Amino acid sequence: MRRLLIFSVFALTALSWALKLGAVQAAQEKPLQSAGKAAPAAQPPGYAGADTCVLCHADLSKKFGSNPHSELALTHGGKGVTCESCHGPGQAHVESGGDKTKIFDFQSASPKTVNAKCLTCHLGTHANFDRSAHSQAGVGCTSCHSNHSPQTDLHLLKIAEPKLCYTCHTDVKASFSQPFHHKVNEGILACSDCHNPHGTLQDKLLRTNSDQNAICTKCHSETQGPYVYEHPPLKTEGCTACHFPHGSSNPRLLTRNNINSLCLQCHTASMNFTAPGTPSFHNQANQYQSCTTCHTQIHGSNSNSFFFQ
């Protein structure tokens, strides 16, 4: 009888300690659950969850850790941007054994549909894309960007600049092979330094600014002014009135190989030109003397209306 009593007391003590230990473990696990460490919560109807996607797409999941979108996946307690944020609900896709028609497939979708999908998040920074020349030409986001297999971490480009741009703009590629050119192929400049591929309110996707020449003068600050005496073409036609923007066979990217010929395009007595013609004492027969030998400050001057200095 005594042995039975001792055994009962021992059993009750052990049970009490087991209950206390269970309570302690439950208390320790509760903060982990609130921090998102516990098993994932039930998915909304139609959704399979990113953990289910990994079962078949393990290779893409490994690469996603270095993707800028992966940081967004950690927001809102781990309920941020995930696979189904871009590809849509995946439960039907899983239950069908991987039928691509049961989920949004970027590769088979039209550029317009792909753009609409991406712009649900990126509309703020790319508000002009729908009206841009790229969009109008049927270029979609995935034409230039690759979310899962980018060649560049920055902007997730399929191919690094300028080769990516050259795949379409072959004429510009030839310009950068001219003897005198902006140092794009050398990696000093990039196409996107001057152009915004997602669209602007300027022609040729030039980056938006208040001055049409600001694209040039941000580097060529010595020509910016303001000047007391300005050369009118700078304000009316811009730098490209005299210079090729990409490359030229002429020094200083000039549109003509002879400076006199360039100046005489405007400074010739004619009813069609408002620029003054050359005075009679100018010896235009001397083709080896350029106009800028005397008119040294051709972009503008603060002291002389004839741009002598």
CSV table of C-alpha atoms in Angstrom, one decimal:
chain,number,residue,atom,x,y,z
A,1,MET,CA,0.0,0.0,0.0
A,2,ARG,CA,2.8,2.3,0.9
A,3,ARG,CA,4.6,1.6,-2.3
A,4,LEU,CA,1.4,2.4,-4.3
A,5,LEU,CA,1.1,5.7,-2.4
A,6,ILE,CA,4.7,6.7,-3.2
A,7,PHE,CA,4.3,5.7,-6.9
A,8,SER,CA,1.1,7.9,-7.1
A,9,VAL,CA,2.8,10.9,-5.6
A,10,PHE,CA,5.8,10.4,-8.0
A,11,ALA,CA,3.4,10.2,-11.0
A,12,LEU,CA,1.5,13.3,-10.0
A,13,THR,CA,4.8,15.3,-9.5
A,14,ALA,CA,6.0,14.1,-12.9
A,15,LEU,CA,2.7,15.1,-14.6
A,16,SER,CA,2.9,18.5,-12.9
A,17,TRP,CA,6.4,19.1,-14.2
A,18,ALA,CA,5.4,18.0,-17.7
A,19,LEU,CA,2.5,20.5,-17.8
A,20,LYS,CA,4.8,23.3,-16.6
A,21,LEU,CA,7.4,22.4,-19.2
A,22,GLY,CA,4.7,22.4,-21.9
A,23,ALA,CA,3.5,25.8,-20.8
A,24,VAL,CA,7.1,27.2,-20.9
A,25,GLN,CA,7.7,25.8,-24.4
A,26,ALA,CA,4.4,27.3,-25.6
A,27,ALA,CA,5.3,30.6,-24.2
A,28,GLN,CA,8.7,30.5,-26.0
A,29,GLU,CA,7.1,29.5,-29.3
A,30,LYS,CA,4.5,32.3,-29.3
A,31,PRO,CA,6.9,35.2,-30.0
A,32,LEU,CA,8.4,33.1,-32.9
A,33,GLN,CA,4.9,32.7,-34.3
A,34,SER,CA,4.2,36.4,-34.2
A,35,ALA,CA,7.6,37.0,-35.9
A,36,GLY,CA,6.7,34.8,-38.7
A,37,LYS,CA,8.9,31.8,-37.7
A,38,ALA,CA,6.1,29.3,-37.3
A,39,ALA,CA,4.5,27.3,-40.0
A,40,PRO,CA,3.0,29.5,-42.7
A,41,ALA,CA,-0.6,30.7,-42.2
A,42,ALA,CA,-3.4,29.4,-44.4
A,43,GLN,CA,-3.2,30.8,-47.9
A,44,PRO,CA,-6.1,32.9,-49.4
A,45,PRO,CA,-8.4,30.9,-51.7
A,46,GLY,CA,-6.7,30.0,-55.0
A,47,TYR,CA,-3.2,30.6,-53.7
A,48,ALA,CA,-0.6,27.8,-53.2
A,49,GLY,CA,2.1,29.7,-51.4
A,50,ALA,CA,5.8,30.3,-52.2
A,51,ASP,CA,6.8,27.2,-50.3
A,52,THR,CA,4.8,25.1,-52.8
A,53,CYS,CA,6.4,26.8,-55.8
A,54,VAL,CA,9.8,25.8,-54.5
A,55,LEU,CA,9.0,22.1,-54.8
A,56,CYS,CA,9.2,22.3,-58.6
A,57,HIS,CA,11.1,25.6,-59.2
A,58,ALA,CA,14.0,25.1,-56.8
A,59,ASP,CA,16.5,26.5,-59.2
A,60,LEU,CA,14.6,29.8,-59.6
A,61,SER,CA,14.1,30.0,-55.8
A,62,LYS,CA,17.8,29.8,-55.2
A,63,LYS,CA,18.5,32.7,-57.5
A,64,PHE,CA,15.7,34.8,-56.1
A,65,GLY,CA,17.6,35.4,-52.9
A,66,SER,CA,19.9,37.9,-54.7
A,67,ASN,CA,17.0,39.5,-56.5
A,68,PRO,CA,15.9,43.0,-55.4
A,69,HIS,CA,12.3,41.7,-55.3
A,70,SER,CA,13.3,39.3,-52.6
A,71,GLU,CA,13.7,42.1,-50.1
A,72,LEU,CA,10.1,43.1,-50.8
A,73,ALA,CA,9.1,39.5,-50.0
A,74,LEU,CA,10.3,40.0,-46.4
A,75,THR,CA,8.0,43.0,-45.8
A,76,HIS,CA,4.6,42.8,-44.0
A,77,GLY,CA,5.7,39.8,-41.9
A,78,GLY,CA,6.8,37.8,-44.9
A,79,LYS,CA,3.7,38.5,-46.9
A,80,GLY,CA,5.2,40.9,-49.3
A,81,VAL,CA,6.1,40.3,-53.0
A,82,THR,CA,6.3,36.5,-53.7
A,83,CYS,CA,5.9,34.2,-56.7
A,84,GLU,CA,2.2,34.7,-56.8
A,85,SER,CA,2.4,38.5,-56.5
A,86,CYS,CA,3.6,38.5,-60.2
A,87,HIS,CA,2.3,35.1,-61.5
A,88,GLY,CA,-1.1,35.2,-59.9
A,89,PRO,CA,-2.8,32.5,-57.8
A,90,GLY,CA,-1.1,29.2,-58.4
A,91,GLN,CA,-3.3,26.5,-56.8
A,92,ALA,CA,-5.0,25.6,-60.1
A,93,HIS,CA,-1.5,25.4,-61.7
A,94,VAL,CA,-0.3,23.0,-58.9
A,95,GLU,CA,-3.4,20.8,-59.0
A,96,SER,CA,-3.2,20.5,-62.8
A,97,GLY,CA,0.3,19.1,-62.5
A,98,GLY,CA,2.0,22.3,-63.8
A,99,ASP,CA,-0.3,23.4,-66.6
A,100,LYS,CA,1.1,26.7,-67.8
A,101,THR,CA,-2.3,27.9,-68.9
A,102,LYS,CA,-3.4,27.8,-65.3
A,103,ILE,CA,-1.0,30.6,-64.2
A,104,PHE,CA,0.3,33.9,-65.6
A,105,ASP,CA,3.2,33.1,-67.9
A,106,PHE,CA,5.3,36.1,-68.8
A,107,GLN,CA,7.0,34.4,-71.8
A,108,SER,CA,3.7,33.7,-73.6
A,109,ALA,CA,1.9,36.8,-72.7
A,110,SER,CA,1.7,39.8,-75.0
A,111,PRO,CA,4.0,42.9,-74.3
A,112,LYS,CA,1.0,45.0,-73.4
A,113,THR,CA,-0.3,42.4,-70.9
A,114,VAL,CA,3.2,42.1,-69.4
A,115,ASN,CA,3.6,45.8,-69.1
A,116,ALA,CA,0.2,46.1,-67.3
A,117,LYS,CA,1.3,43.4,-64.8
A,118,CYS,CA,4.7,45.1,-64.0
A,119,LEU,CA,3.2,48.6,-63.9
A,120,THR,CA,0.8,47.6,-61.1
A,121,CYS,CA,3.9,48.2,-58.9
A,122,HIS,CA,6.2,50.3,-61.0
A,123,LEU,CA,3.8,52.8,-62.3
A,124,GLY,CA,5.1,55.5,-60.0
A,125,THR,CA,8.5,55.7,-61.6
A,126,HIS,CA,7.5,54.7,-65.1
A,127,ALA,CA,4.3,56.7,-65.5
A,128,ASN,CA,5.2,57.7,-69.1
A,129,PHE,CA,6.0,54.2,-70.4
A,130,ASP,CA,2.6,53.6,-72.0
A,131,ARG,CA,3.0,56.7,-74.2
A,132,SER,CA,6.7,56.1,-74.9
A,133,ALA,CA,8.2,55.2,-78.2
A,134,HIS,CA,9.2,51.8,-76.8
A,135,SER,CA,5.7,50.9,-75.7
A,136,GLN,CA,4.2,52.1,-79.0
A,137,ALA,CA,6.7,49.9,-80.9
A,138,GLY,CA,5.6,46.8,-78.9
A,139,VAL,CA,8.5,46.6,-76.6
A,140,GLY,CA,7.6,45.1,-73.3
A,141,CYS,CA,9.3,45.1,-69.9
A,142,THR,CA,10.6,41.5,-70.4
A,143,SER,CA,12.1,42.6,-73.7
A,144,CYS,CA,14.9,44.3,-71.7
A,145,HIS,CA,14.5,42.9,-68.2
A,146,SER,CA,14.8,39.4,-66.8
A,147,ASN,CA,13.5,38.9,-63.2
A,148,HIS,CA,15.1,35.4,-62.8
A,149,SER,CA,18.1,35.4,-65.1
A,150,PRO,CA,19.5,39.0,-65.3
A,151,GLN,CA,23.0,39.7,-66.5
A,152,THR,CA,23.2,42.8,-64.4
A,153,ASP,CA,22.0,43.1,-60.8
A,154,LEU,CA,21.2,46.8,-61.3
A,155,HIS,CA,17.8,47.1,-63.1
A,156,LEU,CA,17.8,43.3,-63.8
A,157,LEU,CA,18.8,43.8,-67.4
A,158,LYS,CA,19.0,40.8,-69.8
A,159,ILE,CA,22.2,42.3,-71.3
A,160,ALA,CA,24.3,45.1,-70.0
A,161,GLU,CA,24.3,48.5,-71.7
A,162,PRO,CA,25.1,49.4,-74.5
A,163,LYS,CA,24.7,46.0,-76.1
A,164,LEU,CA,21.1,45.8,-74.9
A,165,CYS,CA,20.3,49.0,-76.8
A,166,TYR,CA,22.3,47.9,-79.8
A,167,THR,CA,20.0,44.9,-80.3
A,168,CYS,CA,17.5,47.3,-81.8
A,169,HIS,CA,19.3,50.6,-82.4
A,170,THR,CA,21.9,49.3,-84.9
A,171,ASP,CA,22.2,52.7,-86.6
A,172,VAL,CA,23.4,54.2,-83.3
A,173,LYS,CA,25.9,51.4,-82.8
A,174,ALA,CA,27.5,52.4,-86.1
A,175,SER,CA,27.7,56.0,-84.9
A,176,PHE,CA,29.7,55.1,-81.8
A,177,SER,CA,32.3,53.4,-84.1
A,178,GLN,CA,33.1,56.8,-85.7
A,179,PRO,CA,36.5,58.3,-85.1
A,180,PHE,CA,35.0,61.0,-82.8
A,181,HIS,CA,32.3,59.7,-80.5
A,182,HIS,CA,31.0,59.9,-77.0
A,183,LYS,CA,32.7,57.2,-74.9
A,184,VAL,CA,29.8,54.8,-74.6
A,185,ASN,CA,31.6,51.7,-75.9
A,186,GLU,CA,34.4,52.5,-73.5
A,187,GLY,CA,32.0,52.4,-70.5
A,188,ILE,CA,32.5,56.0,-69.5
A,189,LEU,CA,28.9,56.9,-70.5
A,190,ALA,CA,25.8,54.8,-70.8
A,191,CYS,CA,22.8,55.3,-73.1
A,192,SER,CA,20.6,55.8,-70.1
A,193,ASP,CA,22.6,58.8,-69.0
A,194,CYS,CA,20.9,60.8,-71.7
A,195,HIS,CA,17.8,58.8,-72.5
A,196,ASN,CA,15.1,57.4,-70.3
A,197,PRO,CA,14.0,54.1,-71.8
A,198,HIS,CA,10.8,54.2,-69.9
A,199,GLY,CA,9.6,57.4,-71.5
A,200,THR,CA,9.7,61.2,-71.0
A,201,LEU,CA,7.9,64.2,-72.4
A,202,GLN,CA,10.9,64.9,-74.6
A,203,ASP,CA,11.6,63.7,-78.1
A,204,LYS,CA,13.8,60.6,-78.5
A,205,LEU,CA,13.2,59.7,-74.9
A,206,LEU,CA,15.6,62.4,-73.7
A,207,ARG,CA,15.6,62.8,-70.0
A,208,THR,CA,13.1,65.5,-69.0
A,209,ASN,CA,14.5,68.9,-68.1
A,210,SER,CA,13.6,72.5,-68.3
A,211,ASP,CA,16.3,73.3,-70.9
A,212,GLN,CA,16.5,71.2,-74.0
A,213,ASN,CA,20.3,71.4,-73.9
A,214,ALA,CA,20.7,70.4,-70.2
A,215,ILE,CA,21.4,66.8,-71.4
A,216,CYS,CA,24.6,68.2,-73.0
A,217,THR,CA,25.5,70.9,-70.6
A,218,LYS,CA,25.5,68.7,-67.5
A,219,CYS,CA,28.9,67.5,-68.9
A,220,HIS,CA,29.8,70.4,-71.2
A,221,SER,CA,29.3,73.0,-68.5
A,222,GLU,CA,31.6,75.5,-70.2
A,223,THR,CA,28.9,76.0,-72.9
A,224,GLN,CA,26.0,76.4,-70.5
A,225,GLY,CA,25.9,80.2,-69.9
A,226,PRO,CA,23.9,82.2,-69.4
A,227,TYR,CA,25.7,84.7,-71.5
A,228,VAL,CA,25.2,88.4,-72.1
A,229,TYR,CA,25.4,87.7,-75.8
A,230,GLU,CA,24.1,84.3,-76.7
A,231,HIS,CA,24.4,82.4,-80.0
A,232,PRO,CA,20.7,82.1,-80.9
A,233,PRO,CA,20.8,78.5,-82.3
A,234,LEU,CA,21.6,77.3,-78.8
A,235,LYS,CA,18.1,78.3,-77.6
A,236,THR,CA,16.2,77.8,-80.8
A,237,GLU,CA,17.6,74.6,-82.3
A,238,GLY,CA,19.9,73.2,-79.6
A,239,CYS,CA,23.3,71.7,-79.6
A,240,THR,CA,22.3,69.2,-82.4
A,241,ALA,CA,22.1,72.1,-84.9
A,242,CYS,CA,25.9,71.9,-85.2
A,243,HIS,CA,26.9,68.6,-83.4
A,244,PHE,CA,26.0,64.9,-83.9
A,245,PRO,CA,25.1,63.6,-80.4
A,246,HIS,CA,26.5,60.1,-80.8
A,247,GLY,CA,29.5,60.2,-83.1
A,248,SER,CA,31.0,61.8,-86.2
A,249,SER,CA,33.9,61.6,-88.6
A,250,ASN,CA,34.6,65.3,-87.8
A,251,PRO,CA,36.3,66.7,-84.7
A,252,ARG,CA,34.0,68.0,-81.9
A,253,LEU,CA,31.2,65.8,-83.4
A,254,LEU,CA,30.5,68.6,-86.0
A,255,THR,CA,27.9,67.9,-88.7
A,256,ARG,CA,30.2,69.4,-91.4
A,257,ASN,CA,33.9,68.7,-92.0
A,258,ASN,CA,34.6,72.3,-92.7
A,259,ILE,CA,33.7,74.9,-90.1
A,260,ASN,CA,33.1,77.7,-92.6
A,261,SER,CA,30.6,75.5,-94.4
A,262,LEU,CA,28.9,74.8,-91.1
A,263,CYS,CA,28.6,78.5,-90.3
A,264,LEU,CA,27.5,79.5,-93.8
A,265,GLN,CA,24.5,77.3,-93.5
A,266,CYS,CA,22.9,80.1,-91.6
A,267,HIS,CA,25.2,83.1,-92.2
A,268,THR,CA,24.5,83.5,-95.9
A,269,ALA,CA,22.6,86.5,-97.3
A,270,SER,CA,19.2,85.1,-98.1
A,271,MET,CA,15.6,85.9,-97.7
A,272,ASN,CA,15.2,82.5,-96.0
A,273,PHE,CA,17.7,83.2,-93.2
A,274,THR,CA,17.4,85.6,-90.4
A,275,ALA,CA,21.1,85.3,-89.4
A,276,PRO,CA,23.3,88.1,-90.7
A,277,GLY,CA,25.4,87.3,-93.7
A,278,THR,CA,29.2,87.5,-93.7
A,279,PRO,CA,30.6,91.1,-94.2
A,280,SER,CA,32.3,91.9,-97.5
A,281,PHE,CA,35.8,92.2,-96.0
A,282,HIS,CA,35.7,88.5,-95.0
A,283,ASN,CA,37.9,86.4,-97.3
A,284,GLN,CA,35.8,83.3,-97.7
A,285,ALA,CA,38.1,82.1,-100.5
A,286,ASN,CA,40.6,81.3,-97.9
A,287,GLN,CA,39.2,77.9,-97.0
A,288,TYR,CA,42.0,77.2,-94.5
A,289,GLN,CA,40.9,79.9,-92.1
A,290,SER,CA,38.0,78.9,-90.0
A,291,CYS,CA,35.4,81.3,-88.6
A,292,THR,CA,36.3,80.2,-85.0
A,293,THR,CA,39.8,81.5,-85.4
A,294,CYS,CA,38.4,85.0,-84.6
A,295,HIS,CA,35.0,84.1,-83.2
A,296,THR,CA,36.5,82.0,-80.4
A,297,GLN,CA,33.5,82.1,-78.0
A,298,ILE,CA,31.1,80.7,-80.5
A,299,HIS,CA,28.6,79.4,-77.9
A,300,GLY,CA,28.3,82.8,-76.2
A,301,SER,CA,30.2,85.7,-74.8
A,302,ASN,CA,29.8,88.1,-71.9
A,303,SER,CA,31.8,90.9,-73.4
A,304,ASN,CA,31.5,90.9,-77.2
A,305,SER,CA,28.4,90.5,-79.4
A,306,PHE,CA,30.5,89.0,-82.2
A,307,PHE,CA,31.8,86.3,-79.9
A,308,PHE,CA,35.4,87.4,-80.2
A,309,GLN,CA,36.1,86.7,-76.6
